[in-house]
């Protein structure tokens, strides 16, 4: 999990890029995009608010779970939660989040499927409405590759009608990482539909063998492999074609 610390002094140092209290009415100057505090739910309390984006593409991310944990010497307790969303009122099209909190020290955790969770430390004074500064970046998890073969013959994706179909799915992570978690293989074609699901463990080394029974009708069958992802890998899928040919003679 990545950890980034944002203290009040650090926020002041990036004030030109920060999300701050509205000043346009008092100064007549144009504010940077996303510079307004929340336009609804005014409570007089402090606000933790900002924008979350993909670290590689800078694309704003909606649906990120944002949790503010109030930190004391003894414990961390949930003070507020939000999901990032589009906020035209705050001049942020997407990826915006806002949480009203009392003054104090907070750990802000941002999490979304397919990304590494990120944790920020934020200190809020009384009625502190300043934003987090630059957008919070989430790093996408790597997506493993998927290959499929058959145990029949030389391991290709052609089998004879009437034979049992046994398929081998191989998932490979980058830099030798081992994908774990749920994987399903579904076969669909002329007169036949079947699926198998299992959970990959580290000892499987990303290899899944699925026994799908006998396929008696010749033709082309679609085989879908769906991987749900884990803490180190993004979800991924692959679609392959299995050819079932007539028996000899």
XYZ file of N, CA, C and O in Angstrom, residues 34-196:
652
model
N -11.776 23.065 -10.054
C -11.980 22.281 -8.847
C -11.623 23.015 -7.578
O -11.392 22.404 -6.542
N -11.584 24.366 -7.607
C -11.089 25.104 -6.459
C -12.137 25.374 -5.400
O -11.813 25.829 -4.325
N -13.407 25.129 -5.671
C -14.433 25.425 -4.694
C -14.584 24.314 -3.669
O -14.409 23.135 -3.964
N -14.938 24.683 -2.439
C -15.345 23.699 -1.447
C -16.752 23.235 -1.796
O -17.418 23.830 -2.648
N -17.244 22.150 -1.181
C -18.554 21.621 -1.545
C -19.655 22.672 -1.494
O -19.722 23.475 -0.573
N -20.522 22.636 -2.508
C -21.594 23.623 -2.611
C -22.817 23.206 -1.821
O -23.740 23.981 -1.673
N -22.850 21.952 -1.344
C -23.996 21.461 -0.585
C -23.510 20.903 0.745
O -22.329 20.624 0.926
N -24.445 20.743 1.672
C -24.107 20.128 2.948
C -23.223 20.989 3.823
O -22.400 20.485 4.576
N -23.340 22.326 3.728
C -22.520 23.197 4.557
C -22.848 22.951 6.033
O -23.991 23.011 6.453
N -21.832 22.667 6.845
C -22.062 22.362 8.257
C -21.200 23.188 9.182
O -21.370 23.120 10.395
N -20.259 23.962 8.645
C -19.337 24.695 9.495
C -18.159 23.859 9.952
O -17.235 24.365 10.575
N -18.178 22.553 9.661
C -17.060 21.703 10.033
C -15.982 21.747 8.962
O -16.153 22.329 7.895
N -14.866 21.104 9.234
C -13.797 21.006 8.244
C -14.209 20.048 7.136
O -15.121 19.234 7.296
N -13.526 20.151 6.006
C -13.835 19.295 4.856
C -12.549 18.676 4.327
O -11.548 19.372 4.135
N -12.585 17.384 4.125
C -11.522 16.702 3.373
C -12.074 16.485 1.980
O -13.057 15.757 1.807
N -11.487 17.138 0.985
C -12.018 16.988 -0.360
C -10.907 17.120 -1.387
O -9.847 17.689 -1.141
N -11.141 16.503 -2.552
C -10.144 16.517 -3.611
C -10.612 15.695 -4.793
O -11.793 15.389 -4.927
N -9.672 15.325 -5.636
C -9.963 14.553 -6.843
C -9.001 13.387 -6.924
O -7.846 13.482 -6.497
N -9.468 12.261 -7.483
C -8.627 11.079 -7.627
C -8.556 10.702 -9.102
O -9.559 10.731 -9.811
N -7.331 10.379 -9.564
C -7.104 10.092 -10.983
C -6.234 8.863 -11.128
O -5.562 8.420 -10.189
N -6.237 8.304 -12.334
C -5.338 7.215 -12.705
C -3.927 7.788 -12.856
O -3.725 8.783 -13.542
N -2.937 7.168 -12.222
C -1.579 7.723 -12.216
C -0.933 7.733 -13.593
O -0.086 8.585 -13.883
N -1.311 6.801 -14.456
C -0.681 6.719 -15.780
C -1.368 7.606 -16.809
O -0.711 8.291 -17.582
N -2.683 7.620 -16.794
C -3.426 8.346 -17.826
C -3.943 9.698 -17.355
O -4.387 10.496 -18.176
N -3.914 9.942 -16.044
C -4.480 11.160 -15.446
C -5.996 11.235 -15.621
O -6.597 12.280 -15.420
N -6.620 10.120 -15.969
C -8.077 10.089 -16.133
C -8.748 10.075 -14.764
O -8.418 9.258 -13.907
N -9.705 10.983 -14.519
C -10.414 10.984 -13.242
C -11.155 9.672 -13.023
O -11.701 9.087 -13.962
N -11.175 9.214 -11.781
C -11.771 7.924 -11.449
C -12.996 8.115 -10.554
O -12.882 8.651 -9.445
N -14.146 7.686 -11.036
C -15.350 7.640 -10.213
C -15.428 6.279 -9.524
O -14.778 5.309 -9.935
N -16.250 6.190 -8.480
C -16.462 4.917 -7.806
C -15.324 4.484 -6.906
O -15.263 3.319 -6.511
N -14.418 5.400 -6.570
C -13.348 5.077 -5.627
C -13.896 5.196 -4.201
O -14.519 6.196 -3.850
N -13.690 4.168 -3.394
C -14.121 4.211 -2.005
C -13.121 5.033 -1.193
O -11.941 4.708 -1.136
N -13.610 6.102 -0.577
C -12.758 7.003 0.198
C -13.218 6.953 1.653
O -14.384 7.193 1.951
N -12.288 6.645 2.555
C -12.606 6.538 3.976
C -11.680 7.434 4.777
O -10.456 7.392 4.599
N -12.264 8.272 5.629
C -11.484 9.118 6.534
C -11.459 8.464 7.911
O -12.508 8.307 8.551
N -10.281 8.048 8.353
C -10.107 7.433 9.670
C -9.514 8.468 10.626
O -8.432 9.019 10.364
N -10.234 8.762 11.706
C -9.698 9.704 12.685
C -8.638 8.987 13.514
O -8.879 7.914 14.075
N -7.446 9.587 13.580
C -6.298 8.949 14.210
C -6.043 9.576 15.575
O -5.897 10.796 15.694
N -6.007 8.749 16.600
C -5.605 9.170 17.937
C -4.445 8.297 18.387
O -4.021 7.386 17.674
N -3.948 8.547 19.580
C -2.833 7.747 20.082
C -3.245 6.296 20.303
O -2.408 5.393 20.278
N -4.539 6.071 20.529
C -4.999 4.736 20.859
C -5.561 3.952 19.688
O -5.467 2.731 19.643
N -6.190 4.654 18.720
C -6.909 3.904 17.700
C -7.189 4.756 16.465
O -6.954 5.975 16.457
N -7.697 4.085 15.429
C -8.218 4.735 14.236
C -9.693 4.365 14.112
O -10.035 3.182 14.126
N -10.544 5.360 13.996
C -11.980 5.116 13.871
C -12.506 5.808 12.626
O -12.014 6.875 12.231
N -13.514 5.200 11.997
C -14.091 5.765 10.783
C -14.865 7.035 11.136
O -15.796 7.008 11.949
N -14.475 8.148 10.500
C -15.142 9.425 10.734
C -16.100 9.770 9.609
O -17.131 10.415 9.837
N -15.772 9.353 8.376
C -16.624 9.669 7.230
C -16.212 8.807 6.049
O -15.080 8.317 5.990
N -17.139 8.591 5.122
C -16.856 7.839 3.902
C -17.496 8.542 2.715
O -18.434 9.335 2.870
N -16.999 8.233 1.521
C -17.574 8.788 0.299
C -17.159 7.918 -0.873
O -16.228 7.113 -0.767
N -17.862 8.064 -1.994
C -17.465 7.484 -3.276
C -17.168 8.637 -4.222
O -17.954 9.594 -4.302
N -16.053 8.564 -4.929
C -15.740 9.640 -5.871
C -16.785 9.675 -6.980
O -17.311 8.646 -7.400
N -17.069 10.890 -7.458
C -18.192 11.083 -8.383
C -17.974 12.341 -9.198
O -17.030 13.113 -8.963
N -18.862 12.577 -10.168
C -18.823 13.811 -10.948
C -19.447 14.926 -10.129
O -20.499 14.753 -9.512
N -18.812 16.104 -10.122
C -19.305 17.229 -9.322
C -19.215 18.521 -10.124
O -18.304 19.328 -9.923
N -20.163 18.746 -11.050
C -20.132 19.988 -11.847
C -20.167 21.244 -10.988
O -19.585 22.272 -11.354
N -20.842 21.194 -9.819
C -20.911 22.369 -8.951
C -19.541 22.799 -8.468
O -19.331 23.954 -8.107
N -18.603 21.869 -8.425
C -17.259 22.176 -7.964
C -16.246 22.216 -9.100
O -15.052 22.144 -8.877
N -16.755 22.314 -10.322
C -15.912 22.424 -11.520
C -15.001 21.217 -11.699
O -13.921 21.308 -12.271
N -15.426 20.065 -11.172
C -14.697 18.811 -11.376
C -15.658 17.839 -12.045
O -16.685 17.479 -11.473
N -15.344 17.437 -13.262
C -16.258 16.570 -14.001
C -16.405 15.206 -13.351
O -17.505 14.664 -13.247
N -15.274 14.613 -12.934
C -15.313 13.267 -12.362
C -14.210 13.127 -11.323
O -13.262 13.899 -11.272
N -14.357 12.077 -10.490
C -13.306 11.752 -9.534
C -13.299 12.577 -8.270
O -12.333 12.534 -7.505
N -14.374 13.327 -7.988
C -14.402 14.217 -6.832
C -14.899 13.490 -5.590
O -15.752 12.610 -5.666
N -14.365 13.847 -4.435
C -14.866 13.322 -3.166
C -14.819 14.429 -2.119
O -14.004 15.353 -2.199
N -15.730 14.352 -1.148
C -15.790 15.364 -0.092
C -16.385 14.745 1.160
O -17.391 14.047 1.092
N -15.753 15.017 2.318
C -16.223 14.484 3.592
C -16.116 15.563 4.666
O -15.057 16.177 4.827
N -17.208 15.816 5.384
C -17.220 16.762 6.495
C -16.727 16.065 7.749
O -17.231 15.003 8.121
N -15.748 16.668 8.417
C -15.149 16.055 9.605
C -14.839 17.124 10.648
O -14.666 18.292 10.315
N -14.734 16.739 11.923
C -14.240 17.660 12.943
C -12.740 17.882 12.752
O -12.069 17.140 12.039
N -12.211 18.897 13.416
C -10.766 19.125 13.386
C -10.050 17.921 13.971
O -10.553 17.251 14.875
N -8.882 17.613 13.413
C -8.124 16.483 13.926
C -7.173 15.924 12.888
O -6.992 16.498 11.798
N -6.575 14.797 13.207
C -5.645 14.106 12.319
C -6.348 12.902 11.712
O -7.000 12.132 12.424
N -6.180 12.740 10.387
C -6.919 11.695 9.677
C -5.996 10.894 8.765
O -5.036 11.433 8.196
N -6.318 9.625 8.640
C -5.753 8.790 7.578
C -6.859 8.604 6.553
O -7.936 8.103 6.887
N -6.598 9.036 5.335
C -7.589 8.927 4.266
C -7.166 7.776 3.354
O -6.076 7.807 2.767
N -8.016 6.761 3.269
C -7.709 5.575 2.474
C -8.583 5.582 1.228
O -9.815 5.712 1.321
N -7.966 5.436 0.050
C -8.681 5.401 -1.223
C -8.470 4.033 -1.850
O -7.336 3.565 -1.981
N -9.565 3.383 -2.233
C -9.477 2.013 -2.761
C -10.485 1.821 -3.879
O -11.623 2.283 -3.793
N -10.039 1.126 -4.921
C -10.923 0.732 -6.020
C -10.381 -0.545 -6.629
O -9.159 -0.724 -6.728
N -11.273 -1.435 -7.040
C -10.848 -2.699 -7.645
C -9.946 -2.432 -8.842
O -10.230 -1.565 -9.669
N -8.847 -3.177 -8.926
C -7.911 -3.008 -10.029
C -6.811 -1.993 -9.762
O -5.960 -1.778 -10.618
N -6.809 -1.377 -8.565
C -5.807 -0.372 -8.216
C -5.211 -0.679 -6.844
O -5.862 -1.291 -5.992
N -3.965 -0.227 -6.640
C -3.360 -0.356 -5.324
C -3.998 0.665 -4.370
O -4.105 1.835 -4.701
N -4.416 0.230 -3.181
C -4.957 1.200 -2.215
C -3.917 2.251 -1.866
O -2.715 1.976 -1.824
N -4.375 3.461 -1.627
C -3.497 4.570 -1.279
C -3.961 5.188 0.032
O -5.159 5.346 0.262
N -3.022 5.537 0.868
C -3.320 6.106 2.190
C -2.648 7.464 2.325
O -1.444 7.593 2.079
N -3.423 8.470 2.699
C -2.920 9.823 2.916
C -3.097 10.193 4.377
O -4.110 9.827 4.998
N -2.146 10.931 4.939
C -2.299 11.471 6.283
C -2.609 12.959 6.169
O -1.879 13.715 5.528
N -3.715 13.386 6.754
C -4.198 14.758 6.618
C -4.489 15.321 8.001
O -5.129 14.661 8.827
N -4.023 16.549 8.258
C -4.309 17.241 9.516
C -5.251 18.397 9.212
O -4.970 19.237 8.354
N -6.391 18.442 9.896
C -7.406 19.461 9.669
C -7.593 20.328 10.912
O -7.803 19.821 12.020
N -7.505 21.648 10.706
C -7.816 22.583 11.776
C -9.310 22.854 11.826
O -10.091 22.306 11.046
N -9.734 23.718 12.710
C -11.147 24.028 12.863
C -11.654 24.789 11.638
O -11.026 25.734 11.169
N -12.797 24.357 11.100
C -13.413 24.971 9.920
C -12.432 25.069 8.757
O -12.448 26.007 7.962
N -11.573 24.081 8.634
C -10.542 24.031 7.587
C -11.165 23.451 6.318
O -11.492 22.273 6.270
N -11.289 24.276 5.281
C -11.958 23.853 4.065
C -11.002 23.720 2.883
O -11.432 23.564 1.740
N -9.713 23.789 3.144
C -8.730 23.641 2.067
C -8.718 22.215 1.540
O -8.930 21.252 2.282
N -8.479 22.084 0.235
C -8.435 20.765 -0.376
C -7.078 20.109 -0.242
O -6.184 20.605 0.437
N -6.921 18.986 -0.911
C -5.700 18.196 -0.785
C -4.601 18.616 -1.749
O -3.563 17.983 -1.798
N -4.846 19.638 -2.548
C -3.817 20.061 -3.484
C -3.937 19.338 -4.802
O -5.023 19.213 -5.358
N -2.826 18.812 -5.297
C -2.841 18.087 -6.570
C -3.719 16.848 -6.460
O -3.910 16.305 -5.374
N -4.286 16.371 -7.578
C -5.115 15.164 -7.535
C -4.372 13.981 -6.934
O -3.173 13.818 -7.109
N -5.114 13.140 -6.215
C -4.552 11.912 -5.657
C -4.468 10.878 -6.765
O -5.443 10.628 -7.473
N -3.303 10.276 -6.929
C -3.097 9.316 -8.011
C -3.184 7.877 -7.489
O -2.533 7.526 -6.512
N -4.000 7.069 -8.177
C -4.047 5.641 -7.890
C -3.287 4.890 -8.976
O -3.429 5.191 -10.168
N -2.495 3.911 -8.566
C -1.673 3.135 -9.498
C -2.422 1.851 -9.869
O -2.812 1.072 -8.991
N -2.631 1.645 -11.163
C -3.342 0.459 -11.633
C -2.493 -0.793 -11.422
O -1.273 -0.779 -11.614
N -3.150 -1.868 -11.017
C -2.465 -3.143 -10.882
C -2.174 -3.726 -12.270
O -2.916 -3.458 -13.219
N -1.113 -4.519 -12.414
C -0.830 -5.144 -13.710
C -1.890 -6.173 -14.072
O -2.490 -6.811 -13.202
N -2.116 -6.349 -15.370
C -3.096 -7.314 -15.859
C -2.368 -8.555 -16.378
O -1.540 -8.458 -17.283
N -2.630 -9.732 -15.814
C -1.923 -10.935 -16.268
C -2.363 -11.355 -17.669
O -3.462 -11.036 -18.111
N -1.480 -12.076 -18.349
C -1.829 -12.633 -19.656
C -2.556 -13.959 -19.465
O -2.408 -14.630 -18.444
N -3.372 -14.335 -20.464
C -4.144 -15.573 -20.401
C -3.906 -16.376 -21.671
O -4.033 -15.848 -22.781
N -3.534 -17.642 -21.526
C -3.457 -18.551 -22.670
C -4.324 -19.768 -22.366
O -4.592 -20.090 -21.207
N -4.759 -20.446 -23.436
C -5.633 -21.613 -23.278
C -5.189 -22.700 -24.235
O -4.874 -22.437 -25.398
N -5.175 -23.924 -23.749
C -4.835 -25.065 -24.596
C -5.670 -26.261 -24.163
O -6.346 -26.238 -23.134
N -5.623 -27.319 -24.971
C -6.335 -28.556 -24.670
C -5.325 -29.650 -24.388
O -4.237 -29.670 -24.969
N -5.681 -30.544 -23.484
C -4.775 -31.664 -23.197
C -4.841 -32.729 -24.274
O -4.027 -33.655 -24.299
N -5.819 -32.636 -25.196
C -5.939 -33.611 -26.284
C -4.879 -33.349 -27.338
O -4.508 -32.204 -27.608
N -4.421 -34.391 -27.963
C -3.471 -34.255 -29.056
C -2.208 -33.546 -28.617
O -1.616 -33.861 -27.601
N -1.813 -32.535 -29.368
C -0.589 -31.790 -29.075
C -0.870 -30.531 -28.257
O -0.044 -29.629 -28.175
N -2.033 -30.474 -27.669
C -2.323 -29.333 -26.814
C -2.983 -28.180 -27.515
O -3.118 -27.103 -26.950
N -3.423 -28.392 -28.769
C -4.102 -27.319 -29.484
C -5.538 -27.197 -29.033
O -5.986 -27.846 -28.086
N -6.319 -26.378 -29.723
C -7.722 -26.177 -29.384
C -8.621 -26.861 -30.403
O -9.610 -26.302 -30.865
N -8.266 -28.111 -30.753
C -9.085 -28.947 -31.626
C -9.242 -30.317 -30.976
O -8.253 -30.936 -30.569
N -10.487 -30.781 -30.832
C -10.746 -32.103 -30.265
C -11.759 -32.821 -31.149
O -12.484 -32.196 -31.928
N -11.819 -34.145 -31.025
C -12.768 -34.922 -31.800
C -14.083 -35.063 -31.038
O -14.109 -35.153 -29.812
N -15.170 -35.057 -31.796
C -16.502 -35.184 -31.201
C -16.594 -36.461 -30.370
O -16.076 -37.516 -30.769
N -17.238 -36.365 -29.228
C -17.404 -37.497 -28.349
C -16.327 -37.657 -27.307
O -16.486 -38.433 -26.353
N -15.230 -36.930 -27.466
C -14.159 -37.040 -26.489
C -14.400 -36.072 -25.338
O -15.075 -35.053 -25.470
N -13.831 -36.395 -24.213
C -13.898 -35.483 -23.078
C -13.022 -34.258 -23.352
O -11.918 -34.387 -23.879
N -13.551 -33.113 -23.005
C -12.810 -31.870 -23.211
C -12.142 -31.468 -21.901
O -12.801 -31.275 -20.880
N -10.834 -31.390 -21.940
C -10.053 -30.935 -20.791
C -9.183 -29.769 -21.254
O -8.309 -29.946 -22.110
N -9.453 -28.598 -20.710
C -8.757 -27.391 -21.136
C -7.838 -26.895 -20.029
O -8.138 -27.024 -18.842
N -6.725 -26.307 -20.453
C -5.740 -25.775 -19.510
C -5.617 -24.274 -19.727
O -5.228 -23.820 -20.810
N -5.977 -23.508 -18.710
C -5.795 -22.052 -18.749
C -4.542 -21.707 -17.955
O -4.342 -22.197 -16.840
N -3.704 -20.856 -18.536
C -2.476 -20.438 -17.871
C -2.472 -18.917 -17.747
O -2.539 -18.201 -18.750
N -2.406 -18.435 -16.518
C -2.316 -17.000 -16.264
C -0.907 -16.673 -15.808
O -0.353 -17.337 -14.922
N -0.321 -15.643 -16.404
C 1.047 -15.248 -16.065
C 1.070 -13.768 -15.715
O 0.642 -12.925 -16.501
N 1.563 -13.479 -14.519
C 1.740 -12.096 -14.110
C 3.064 -11.548 -14.607
O 3.938 -12.299 -15.058
N 3.219 -10.252 -14.515
C 4.465 -9.618 -14.951
C 5.553 -9.846 -13.905
O 5.288 -9.945 -12.718
N 6.780 -9.941 -14.404
C 7.961 -10.110 -13.555
C 7.844 -11.327 -12.640
O 8.284 -11.309 -11.492
N 7.197 -12.370 -13.159
C 7.135 -13.617 -12.427
C 6.116 -13.673 -11.305
O 6.094 -14.637 -10.539
N 5.258 -12.657 -11.191
C 4.237 -12.695 -10.141
C 3.213 -13.780 -10.445
O 2.969 -14.124 -11.597
N 2.606 -14.325 -9.391
C 1.692 -15.458 -9.527
C 0.263 -15.004 -9.236
O -0.054 -14.658 -8.091
N -0.625 -15.011 -10.224
C -2.027 -14.651 -9.976
C -2.727 -15.686 -9.096
O -2.507 -16.886 -9.233
N -3.556 -15.215 -8.192
C -4.381 -16.082 -7.366
C -5.813 -15.559 -7.402
O -6.065 -14.439 -7.831
N -6.755 -16.402 -6.939
C -8.140 -15.958 -6.884
C -9.036 -16.704 -7.858
O -8.595 -17.607 -8.579
N -10.327 -16.327 -7.905
C -11.316 -17.058 -8.712
C -11.069 -16.949 -10.220
O -10.779 -15.874 -10.744
N -11.224 -18.092 -10.903
C -11.145 -18.157 -12.364
C -12.294 -19.045 -12.848
O -12.572 -20.088 -12.263
N -12.943 -18.624 -13.908
C -13.994 -19.459 -14.502
C -13.700 -19.680 -15.979
O -13.151 -18.818 -16.654
N -14.074 -20.876 -16.456
C -13.974 -21.224 -17.874
C -15.360 -21.654 -18.330
O -15.949 -22.575 -17.760
N -15.877 -21.000 -19.351
C -17.220 -21.312 -19.859
C -17.122 -21.678 -21.329
O -16.478 -20.986 -22.118
N -17.764 -22.786 -21.707
C -17.788 -23.254 -23.090
C -19.210 -23.143 -23.609
O -20.147 -23.587 -22.950
N -19.358 -22.552 -24.799
C -20.694 -22.362 -25.364
C -20.634 -22.594 -26.863
O -19.772 -22.051 -27.558
N -21.557 -23.425 -27.370
C -21.572 -23.700 -28.795
C -22.757 -24.555 -29.169
O -23.738 -24.641 -28.414
N -22.713 -25.222 -30.323
C -23.853 -26.005 -30.830
C -24.316 -27.073 -29.845
O -23.615 -28.064 -29.612
N -25.456 -26.859 -29.249
C -26.047 -27.867 -28.379
C -25.314 -28.115 -27.082
O -25.544 -29.118 -26.419
N -24.442 -27.199 -26.686
C -23.652 -27.465 -25.483
C -23.261 -26.172 -24.785
O -22.781 -25.231 -25.403
N -23.483 -26.110 -23.491
C -23.034 -24.991 -22.686
C -22.644 -25.504 -21.317
O -23.421 -26.205 -20.661
N -21.451 -25.201 -20.873
C -20.974 -25.712 -19.599
C -19.926 -24.740 -19.061
O -19.273 -24.026 -19.820
N -19.781 -24.709 -17.745
C -18.806 -23.817 -17.131
C -18.166 -24.500 -15.934
O -18.759 -25.377 -15.302
N -16.945 -24.102 -15.637
C -16.227 -24.605 -14.464
C -15.555 -23.425 -13.782
O -15.025 -22.528 -14.441
